CSV table of C-alpha atoms and ligand atoms in Angstrom, one decimal:
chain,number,residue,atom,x,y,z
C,131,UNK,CA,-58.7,38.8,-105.3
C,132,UNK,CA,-55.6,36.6,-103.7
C,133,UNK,CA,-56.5,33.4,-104.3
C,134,UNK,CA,-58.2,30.4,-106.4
C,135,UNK,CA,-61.4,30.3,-104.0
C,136,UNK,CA,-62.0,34.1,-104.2
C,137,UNK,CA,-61.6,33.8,-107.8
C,138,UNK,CA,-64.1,30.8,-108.0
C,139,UNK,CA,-66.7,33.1,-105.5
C,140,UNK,CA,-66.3,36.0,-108.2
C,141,UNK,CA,-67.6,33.9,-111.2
C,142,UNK,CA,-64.2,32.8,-112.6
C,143,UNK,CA,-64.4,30.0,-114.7
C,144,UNK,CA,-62.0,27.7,-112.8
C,145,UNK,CA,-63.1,24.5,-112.5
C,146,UNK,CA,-59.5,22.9,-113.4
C,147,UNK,CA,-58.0,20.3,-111.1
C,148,UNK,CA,-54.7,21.2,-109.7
C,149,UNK,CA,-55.2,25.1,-110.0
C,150,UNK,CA,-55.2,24.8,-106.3
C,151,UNK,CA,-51.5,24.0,-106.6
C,152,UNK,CA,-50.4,27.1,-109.0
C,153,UNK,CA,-52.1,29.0,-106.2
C,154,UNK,CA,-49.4,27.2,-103.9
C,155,UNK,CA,-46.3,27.9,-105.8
C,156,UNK,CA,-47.2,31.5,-107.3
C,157,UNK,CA,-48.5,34.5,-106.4
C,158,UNK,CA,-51.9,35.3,-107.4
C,159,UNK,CA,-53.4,39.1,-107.5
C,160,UNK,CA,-56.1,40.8,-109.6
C,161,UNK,CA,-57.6,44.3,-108.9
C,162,UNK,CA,-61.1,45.6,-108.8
C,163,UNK,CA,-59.8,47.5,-111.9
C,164,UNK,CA,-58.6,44.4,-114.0
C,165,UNK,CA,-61.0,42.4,-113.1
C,166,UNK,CA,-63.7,44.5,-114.6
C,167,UNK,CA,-61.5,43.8,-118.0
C,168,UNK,CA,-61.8,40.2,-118.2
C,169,UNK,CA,-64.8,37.8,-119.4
C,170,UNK,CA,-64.6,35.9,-116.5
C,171,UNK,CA,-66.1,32.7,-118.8
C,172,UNK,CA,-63.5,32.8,-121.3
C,173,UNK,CA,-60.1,31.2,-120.0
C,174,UNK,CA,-58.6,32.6,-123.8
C,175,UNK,CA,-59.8,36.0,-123.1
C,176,UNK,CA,-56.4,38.5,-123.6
C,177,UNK,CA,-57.2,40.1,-120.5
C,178,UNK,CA,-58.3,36.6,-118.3
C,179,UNK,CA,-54.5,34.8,-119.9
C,180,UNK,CA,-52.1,37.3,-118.2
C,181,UNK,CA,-54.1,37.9,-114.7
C,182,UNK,CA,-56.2,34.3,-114.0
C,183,UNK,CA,-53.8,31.1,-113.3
C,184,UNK,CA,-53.9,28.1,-115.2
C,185,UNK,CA,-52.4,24.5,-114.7
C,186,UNK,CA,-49.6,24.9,-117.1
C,187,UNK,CA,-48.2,27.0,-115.1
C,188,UNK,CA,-47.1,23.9,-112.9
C,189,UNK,CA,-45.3,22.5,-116.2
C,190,UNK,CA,-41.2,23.7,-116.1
C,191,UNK,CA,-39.5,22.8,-119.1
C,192,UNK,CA,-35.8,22.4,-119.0
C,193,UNK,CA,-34.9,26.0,-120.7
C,194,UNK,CA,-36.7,28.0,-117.8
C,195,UNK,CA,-35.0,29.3,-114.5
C,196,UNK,CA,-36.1,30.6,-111.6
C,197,UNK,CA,-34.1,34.0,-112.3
C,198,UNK,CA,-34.1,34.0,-115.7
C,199,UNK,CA,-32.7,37.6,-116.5
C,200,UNK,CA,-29.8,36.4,-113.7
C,201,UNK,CA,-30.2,39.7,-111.1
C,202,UNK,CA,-29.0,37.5,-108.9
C,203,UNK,CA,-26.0,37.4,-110.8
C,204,UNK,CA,-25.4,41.1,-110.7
C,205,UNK,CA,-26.2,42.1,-107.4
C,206,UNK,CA,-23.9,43.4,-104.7
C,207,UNK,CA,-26.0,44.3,-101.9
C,208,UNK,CA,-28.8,43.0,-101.4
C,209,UNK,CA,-32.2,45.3,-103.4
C,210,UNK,CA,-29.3,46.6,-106.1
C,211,UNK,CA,-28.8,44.7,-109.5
C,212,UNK,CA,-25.6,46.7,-111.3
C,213,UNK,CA,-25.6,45.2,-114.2
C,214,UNK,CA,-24.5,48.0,-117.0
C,215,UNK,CA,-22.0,50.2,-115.6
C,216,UNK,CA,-24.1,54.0,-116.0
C,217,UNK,CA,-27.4,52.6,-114.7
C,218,UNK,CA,-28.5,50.4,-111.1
C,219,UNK,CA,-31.6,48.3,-110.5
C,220,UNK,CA,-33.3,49.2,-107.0
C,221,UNK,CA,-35.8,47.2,-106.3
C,222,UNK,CA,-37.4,48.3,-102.8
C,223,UNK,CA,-40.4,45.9,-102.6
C,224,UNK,CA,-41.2,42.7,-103.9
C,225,UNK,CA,-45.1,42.9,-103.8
C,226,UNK,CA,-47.2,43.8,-107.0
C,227,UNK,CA,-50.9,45.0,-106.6
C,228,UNK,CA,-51.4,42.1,-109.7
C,229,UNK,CA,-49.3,38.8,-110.1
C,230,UNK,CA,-48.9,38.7,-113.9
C,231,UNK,CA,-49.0,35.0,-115.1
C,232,UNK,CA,-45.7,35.1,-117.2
C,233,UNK,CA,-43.6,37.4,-114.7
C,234,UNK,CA,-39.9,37.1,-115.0
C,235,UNK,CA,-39.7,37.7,-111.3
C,236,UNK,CA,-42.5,35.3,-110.6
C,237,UNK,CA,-40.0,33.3,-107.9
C,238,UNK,CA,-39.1,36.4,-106.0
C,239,UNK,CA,-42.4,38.5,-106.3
C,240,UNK,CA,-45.7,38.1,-103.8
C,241,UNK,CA,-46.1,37.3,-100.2
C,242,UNK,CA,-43.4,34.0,-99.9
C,243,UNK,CA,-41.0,36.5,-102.4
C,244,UNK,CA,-38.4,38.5,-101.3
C,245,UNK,CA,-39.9,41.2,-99.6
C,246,UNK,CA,-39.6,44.7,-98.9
C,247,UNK,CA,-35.8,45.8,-97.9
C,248,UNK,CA,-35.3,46.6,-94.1
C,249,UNK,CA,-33.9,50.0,-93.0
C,250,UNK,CA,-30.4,48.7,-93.4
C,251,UNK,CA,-30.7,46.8,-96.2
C,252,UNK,CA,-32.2,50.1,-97.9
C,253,UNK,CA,-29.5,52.0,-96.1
C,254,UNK,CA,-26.6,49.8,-97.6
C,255,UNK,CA,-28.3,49.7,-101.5
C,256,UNK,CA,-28.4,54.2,-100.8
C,257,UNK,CA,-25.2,53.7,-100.0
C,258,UNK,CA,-23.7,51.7,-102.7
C,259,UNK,CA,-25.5,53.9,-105.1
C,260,UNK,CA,-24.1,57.0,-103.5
C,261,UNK,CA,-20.4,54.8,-103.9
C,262,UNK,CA,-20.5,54.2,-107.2
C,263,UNK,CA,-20.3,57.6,-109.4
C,264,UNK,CA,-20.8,56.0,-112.5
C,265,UNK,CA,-24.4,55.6,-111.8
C,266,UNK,CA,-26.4,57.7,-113.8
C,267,UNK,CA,-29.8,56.2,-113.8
C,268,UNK,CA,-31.4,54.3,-110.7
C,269,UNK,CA,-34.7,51.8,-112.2
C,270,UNK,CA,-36.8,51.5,-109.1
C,271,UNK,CA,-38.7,48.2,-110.1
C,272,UNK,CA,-39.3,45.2,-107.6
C,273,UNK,CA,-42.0,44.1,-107.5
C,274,UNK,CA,-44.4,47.3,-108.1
C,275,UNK,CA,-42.8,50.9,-106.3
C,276,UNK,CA,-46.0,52.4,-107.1
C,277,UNK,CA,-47.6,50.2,-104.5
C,278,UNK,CA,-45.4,52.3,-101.6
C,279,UNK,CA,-47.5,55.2,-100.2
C,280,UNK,CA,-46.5,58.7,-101.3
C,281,UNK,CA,-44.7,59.2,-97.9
C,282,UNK,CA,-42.0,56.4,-98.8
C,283,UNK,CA,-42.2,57.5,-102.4
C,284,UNK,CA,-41.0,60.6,-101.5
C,285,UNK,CA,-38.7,59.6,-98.7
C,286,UNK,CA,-36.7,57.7,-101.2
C,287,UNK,CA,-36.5,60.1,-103.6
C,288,UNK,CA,-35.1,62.5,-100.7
C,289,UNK,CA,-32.9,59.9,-100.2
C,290,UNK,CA,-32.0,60.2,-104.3
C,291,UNK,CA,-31.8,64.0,-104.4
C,292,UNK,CA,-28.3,64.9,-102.4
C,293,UNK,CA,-26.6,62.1,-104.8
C,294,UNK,CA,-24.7,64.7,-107.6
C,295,UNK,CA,-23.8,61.8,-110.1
C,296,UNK,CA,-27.7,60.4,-110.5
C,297,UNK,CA,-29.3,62.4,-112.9
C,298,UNK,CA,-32.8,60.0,-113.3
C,299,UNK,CA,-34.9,57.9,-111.7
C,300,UNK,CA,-37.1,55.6,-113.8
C,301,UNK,CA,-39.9,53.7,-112.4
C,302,UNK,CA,-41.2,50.4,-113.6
C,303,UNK,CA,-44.4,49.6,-112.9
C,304,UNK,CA,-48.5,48.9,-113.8
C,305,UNK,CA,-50.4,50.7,-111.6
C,306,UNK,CA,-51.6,53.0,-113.7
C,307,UNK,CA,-53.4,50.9,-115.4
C,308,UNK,CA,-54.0,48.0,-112.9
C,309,UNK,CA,-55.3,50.6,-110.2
C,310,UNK,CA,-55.3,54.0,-111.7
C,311,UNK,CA,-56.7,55.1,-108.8
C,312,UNK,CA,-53.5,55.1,-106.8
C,313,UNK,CA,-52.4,57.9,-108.9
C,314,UNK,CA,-52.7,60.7,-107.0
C,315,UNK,CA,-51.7,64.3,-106.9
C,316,UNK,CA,-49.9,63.4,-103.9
C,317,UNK,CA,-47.8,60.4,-105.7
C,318,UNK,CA,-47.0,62.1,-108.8
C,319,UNK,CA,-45.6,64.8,-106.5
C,320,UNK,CA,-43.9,62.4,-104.7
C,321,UNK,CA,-42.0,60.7,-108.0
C,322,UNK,CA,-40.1,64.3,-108.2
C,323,UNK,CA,-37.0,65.3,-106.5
C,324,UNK,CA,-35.1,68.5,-107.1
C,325,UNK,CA,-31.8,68.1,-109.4
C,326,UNK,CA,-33.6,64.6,-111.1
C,327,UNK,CA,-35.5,63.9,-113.9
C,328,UNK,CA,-38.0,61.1,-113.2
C,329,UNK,CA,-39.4,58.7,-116.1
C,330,UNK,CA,-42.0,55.9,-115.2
C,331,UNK,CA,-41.9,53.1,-117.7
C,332,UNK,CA,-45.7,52.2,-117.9
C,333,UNK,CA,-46.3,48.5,-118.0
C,334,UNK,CA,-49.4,47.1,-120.3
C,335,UNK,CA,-49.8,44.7,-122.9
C,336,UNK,CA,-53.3,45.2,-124.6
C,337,UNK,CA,-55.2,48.1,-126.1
C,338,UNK,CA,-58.4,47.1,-123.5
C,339,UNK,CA,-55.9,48.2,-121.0
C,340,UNK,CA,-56.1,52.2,-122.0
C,341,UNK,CA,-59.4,52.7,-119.9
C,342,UNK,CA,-60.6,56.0,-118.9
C,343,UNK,CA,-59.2,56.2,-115.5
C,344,UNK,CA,-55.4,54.5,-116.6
C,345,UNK,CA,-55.8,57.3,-119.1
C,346,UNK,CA,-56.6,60.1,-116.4
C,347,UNK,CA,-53.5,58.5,-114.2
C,348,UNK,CA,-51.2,58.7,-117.4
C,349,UNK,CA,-52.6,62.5,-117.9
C,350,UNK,CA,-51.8,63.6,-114.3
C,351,UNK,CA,-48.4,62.1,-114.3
C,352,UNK,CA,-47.4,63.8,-117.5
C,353,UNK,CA,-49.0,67.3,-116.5
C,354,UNK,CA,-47.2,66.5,-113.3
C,355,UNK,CA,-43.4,66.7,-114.8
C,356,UNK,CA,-43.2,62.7,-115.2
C,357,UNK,CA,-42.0,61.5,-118.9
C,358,UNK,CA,-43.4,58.7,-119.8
C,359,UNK,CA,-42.2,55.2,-122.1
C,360,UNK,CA,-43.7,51.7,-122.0
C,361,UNK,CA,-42.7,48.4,-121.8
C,362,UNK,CA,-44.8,45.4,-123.2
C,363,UNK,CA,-43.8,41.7,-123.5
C,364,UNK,CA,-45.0,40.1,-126.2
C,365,UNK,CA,-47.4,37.2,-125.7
C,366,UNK,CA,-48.8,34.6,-127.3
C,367,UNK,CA,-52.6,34.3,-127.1
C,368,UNK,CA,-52.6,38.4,-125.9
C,369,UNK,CA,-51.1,40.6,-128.6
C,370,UNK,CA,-48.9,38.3,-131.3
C,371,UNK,CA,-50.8,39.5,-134.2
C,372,UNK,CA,-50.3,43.0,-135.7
C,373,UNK,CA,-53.7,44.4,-135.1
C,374,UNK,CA,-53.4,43.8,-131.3
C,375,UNK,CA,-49.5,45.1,-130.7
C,376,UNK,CA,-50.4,48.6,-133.6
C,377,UNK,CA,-53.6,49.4,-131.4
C,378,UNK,CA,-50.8,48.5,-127.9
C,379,UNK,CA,-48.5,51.0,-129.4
C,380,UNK,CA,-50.5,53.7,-130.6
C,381,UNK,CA,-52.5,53.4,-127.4
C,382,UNK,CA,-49.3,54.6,-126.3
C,383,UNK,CA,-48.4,57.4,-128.1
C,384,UNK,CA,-52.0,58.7,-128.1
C,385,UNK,CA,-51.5,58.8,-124.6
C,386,UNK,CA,-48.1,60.8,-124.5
C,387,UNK,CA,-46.1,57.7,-123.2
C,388,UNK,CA,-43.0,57.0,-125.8
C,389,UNK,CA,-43.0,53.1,-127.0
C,390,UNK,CA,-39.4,51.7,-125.3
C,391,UNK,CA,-39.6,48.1,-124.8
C,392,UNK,CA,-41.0,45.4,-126.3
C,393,UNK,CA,-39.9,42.1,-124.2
C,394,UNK,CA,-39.4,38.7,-125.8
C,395,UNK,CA,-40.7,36.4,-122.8
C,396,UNK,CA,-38.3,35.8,-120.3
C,397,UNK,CA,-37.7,31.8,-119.8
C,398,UNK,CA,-39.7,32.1,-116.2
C,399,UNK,CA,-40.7,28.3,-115.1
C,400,UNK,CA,-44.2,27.8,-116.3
C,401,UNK,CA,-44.5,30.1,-119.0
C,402,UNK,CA,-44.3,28.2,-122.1
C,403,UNK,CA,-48.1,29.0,-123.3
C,404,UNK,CA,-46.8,32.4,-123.2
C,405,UNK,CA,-43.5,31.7,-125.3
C,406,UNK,CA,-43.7,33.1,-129.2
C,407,UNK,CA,-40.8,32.4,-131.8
C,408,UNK,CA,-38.1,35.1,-132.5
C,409,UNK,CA,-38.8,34.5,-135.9
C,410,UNK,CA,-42.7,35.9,-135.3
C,411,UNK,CA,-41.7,38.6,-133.1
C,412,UNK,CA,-39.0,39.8,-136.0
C,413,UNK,CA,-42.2,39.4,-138.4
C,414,UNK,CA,-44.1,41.5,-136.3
C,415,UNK,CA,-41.7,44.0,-135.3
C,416,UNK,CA,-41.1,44.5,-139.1
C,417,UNK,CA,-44.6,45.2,-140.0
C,418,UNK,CA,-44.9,47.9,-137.4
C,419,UNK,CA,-42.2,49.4,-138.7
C,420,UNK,CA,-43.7,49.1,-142.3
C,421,UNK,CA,-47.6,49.9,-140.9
C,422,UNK,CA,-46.8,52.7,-138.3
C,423,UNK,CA,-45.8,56.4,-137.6
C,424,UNK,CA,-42.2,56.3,-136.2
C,425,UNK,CA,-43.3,57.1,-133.1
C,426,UNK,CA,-45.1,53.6,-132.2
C,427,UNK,CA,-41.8,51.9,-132.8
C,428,UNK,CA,-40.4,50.4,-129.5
C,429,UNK,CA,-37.3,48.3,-129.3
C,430,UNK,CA,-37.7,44.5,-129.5
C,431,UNK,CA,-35.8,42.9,-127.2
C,432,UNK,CA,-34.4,39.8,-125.1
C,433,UNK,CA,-32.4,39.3,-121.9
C,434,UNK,CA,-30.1,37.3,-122.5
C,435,UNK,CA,-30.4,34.2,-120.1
C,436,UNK,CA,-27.7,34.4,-117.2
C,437,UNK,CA,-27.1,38.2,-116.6
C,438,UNK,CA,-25.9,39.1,-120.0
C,439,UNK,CA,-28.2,41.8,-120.2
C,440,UNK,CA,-30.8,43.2,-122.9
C,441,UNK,CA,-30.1,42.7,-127.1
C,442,UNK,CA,-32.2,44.2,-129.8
C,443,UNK,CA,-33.8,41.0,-131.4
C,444,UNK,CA,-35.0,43.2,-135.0
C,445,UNK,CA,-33.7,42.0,-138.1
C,446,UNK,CA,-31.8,45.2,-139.7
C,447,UNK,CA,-32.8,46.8,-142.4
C,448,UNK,CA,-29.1,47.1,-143.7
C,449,UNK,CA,-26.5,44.7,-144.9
C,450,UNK,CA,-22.3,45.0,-146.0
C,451,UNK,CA,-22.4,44.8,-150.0
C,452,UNK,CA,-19.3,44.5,-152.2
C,453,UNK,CA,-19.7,48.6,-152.1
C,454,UNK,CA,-21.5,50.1,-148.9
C,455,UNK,CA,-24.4,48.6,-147.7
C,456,UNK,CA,-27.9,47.0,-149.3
C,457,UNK,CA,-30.9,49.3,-147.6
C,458,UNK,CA,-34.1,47.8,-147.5
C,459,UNK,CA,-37.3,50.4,-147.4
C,460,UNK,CA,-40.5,50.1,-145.5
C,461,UNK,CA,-41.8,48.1,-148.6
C,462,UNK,CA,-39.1,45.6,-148.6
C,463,UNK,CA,-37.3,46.9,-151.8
C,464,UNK,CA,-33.5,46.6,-151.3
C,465,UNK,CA,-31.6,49.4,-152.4
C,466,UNK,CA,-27.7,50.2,-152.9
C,467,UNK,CA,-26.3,52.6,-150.4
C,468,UNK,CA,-24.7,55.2,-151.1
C,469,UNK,CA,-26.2,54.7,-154.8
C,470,UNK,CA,-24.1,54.1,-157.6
C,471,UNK,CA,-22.8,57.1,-160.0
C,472,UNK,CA,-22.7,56.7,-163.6
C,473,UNK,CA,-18.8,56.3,-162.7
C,474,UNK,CA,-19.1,53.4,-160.6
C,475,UNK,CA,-21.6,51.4,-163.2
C,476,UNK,CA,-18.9,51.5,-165.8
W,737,SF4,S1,-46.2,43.8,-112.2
W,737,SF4,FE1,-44.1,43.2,-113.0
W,737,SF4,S2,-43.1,42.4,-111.2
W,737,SF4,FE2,-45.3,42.4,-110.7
W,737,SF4,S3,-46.0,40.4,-111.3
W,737,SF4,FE3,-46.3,41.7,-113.1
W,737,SF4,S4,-44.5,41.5,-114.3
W,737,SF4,FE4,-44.0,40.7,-112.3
């Protein structure tokens, strides 16, 4: 489903005036496979708030930007964002086979976005990543990459092989989960190149996402050589409470796919219903690290507005004392560190 009407024809609950005109300004996508997740009555549902378009989507405050993690900023030729010096963005296609509500792309992504490159523009971002020896790590991310057919999947990562001074390739996407069925032998096959090691940094935000077949497509990519992390951005109205985001992340690590990121929202024009308080996302962060095996940890995180790239948004656990440092525990007790000696308490 593309659009407001064919939403309307499937039993979507979208009787709202002026949700013709989000359907103007952004992109809107949902998959046979997502669809099936959402109460198509309830506009609150977790699943309905980051797939179906609402009208406060057409309300901008003044904080948001139209690239608000500033790639544009960053990027030399056109499909490269070099932001950190070891690691290069790539981002091949601007399509998505869903248009997430609160994208931080949301300007650049779907059919009046950027596009794919053309042969010269990929030629020039090969190029410059072939240039540049300092690049250790190529993020293919867009847009979806998983939405190219194995055939370019692979010819890119042909393309990736011959270059000595990139040793991984990480790809961003959700279609595991948003259509698992694209997950093929012949794609995971495809993510591989010889002399590389490929991770795919799997994109979901609720537990109702883990359904058998994203869990069959997360299977076959890790029996097929592909590591696996996730990223999540934390939502208001979709997982800001600690039940939601300890089922998220140990969705996760049940399903052999390491917890990385967890996004503060991106200040993308017409996301505010979306925005959540650092202050909350420190709470929360906090009690997953009091609640939950080490392993279900990810990083909490914000771009920093402009280009300034990613910051770790946790509260630490440590602070400078007159003599070391003050260590709190998992239960909040603050201890001395390194402890004090019967010497030093005299
Ligand atoms: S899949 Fe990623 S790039 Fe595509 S709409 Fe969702 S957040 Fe944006």
């Amino acid at each position: 489903m593309k659009s407001v009407a064919e939403l309307q024809a499937a039993g979507f609950a979208l009787n709202v005036t002026g949700l013709d005109a989000v359907g103007d300004k952004y992109a809107i996508g949902i998959t046979p496979a997502v669809a099936a997740l959402i109460d198509p009555n309830d506009p609150n549902d977790p699943m309905a708030r980051q797939f179906v378009p609402r009208v406060e989507e057409l309300t901008t405050t003044p904080e948001e930007r139209d690239d608000p993690i500033g790639d544009l900023a960053h990027s030399p030729v056109e499909g490269i964002v070099h932001r950190y010096p070891d690691r290069v963005l790539l981002k091949a296609v601007h399509v998505c086979p869903v248009y997430c509500r609160f994208c931080f792309r949301r300007e650049m992504v779907g059919p009046q976005g950027l596009g794919t490159l053309t042969p010269a523009e990929l030629d020039a971002a090969i190029a410059y990543i072939a240039e540049h020896e300092e690049i250790w790590e190529v993020i293919l991310t867009g847009g979806d990459p998983l939405v190219l057919s194995p055939r370019r999947l692979r010819d890119l990562m042909e393309r990736l092989a011959p270059i000595e001074h990139v040793k991984i390739v990480r790809f961003h996407t959700r279609v595991p989960v948003v259509e698992p069925e694209r997950v093929d032998d012949a794609m995971v096959s495809a993510l591989r190149a010889s002399g590389k090691t490929t991770y795919l940094a799997v994109h979901a935000n609720h537990p109702r996402e883990f359904t058998a077949a994203a869990k069959t497509a997360f299977a076959r990519l890790v029996e097929g050589g592909v590591a696996l992390v996730s990223q999540s951005v934390l939502l208001a109205g979709v997982n800001d409470d600690f039940d939601t985001l300890a089922a998220l992340m140990r969705g996760f690590v049940e399903n052999r796919i390491k917890p990385y990121y967890l996004h503060h929202p991106d200040l993308a024009p017409g996301t505010g219903h979306f925005r959540v308080s650092v202050e909350r996302g420190q709470e929360l962060v906090a009690q997953l690290r009091g609640r939950l095996s080490g392993l279900c940890q990810p990083t909490y995180v914000l771009d920093i507005p402009g280009g300034h790239g990613k910051s770790p948004l946790a509260v630490s656990m440590a602070q400078l004392a007159d003599q070391g440092h003050l260590v709190a525990d998992w239960q909040g007790n603050v201890h001395q560190y390194p402890p004090k000696t019967p010497n030093s308490e005299q």
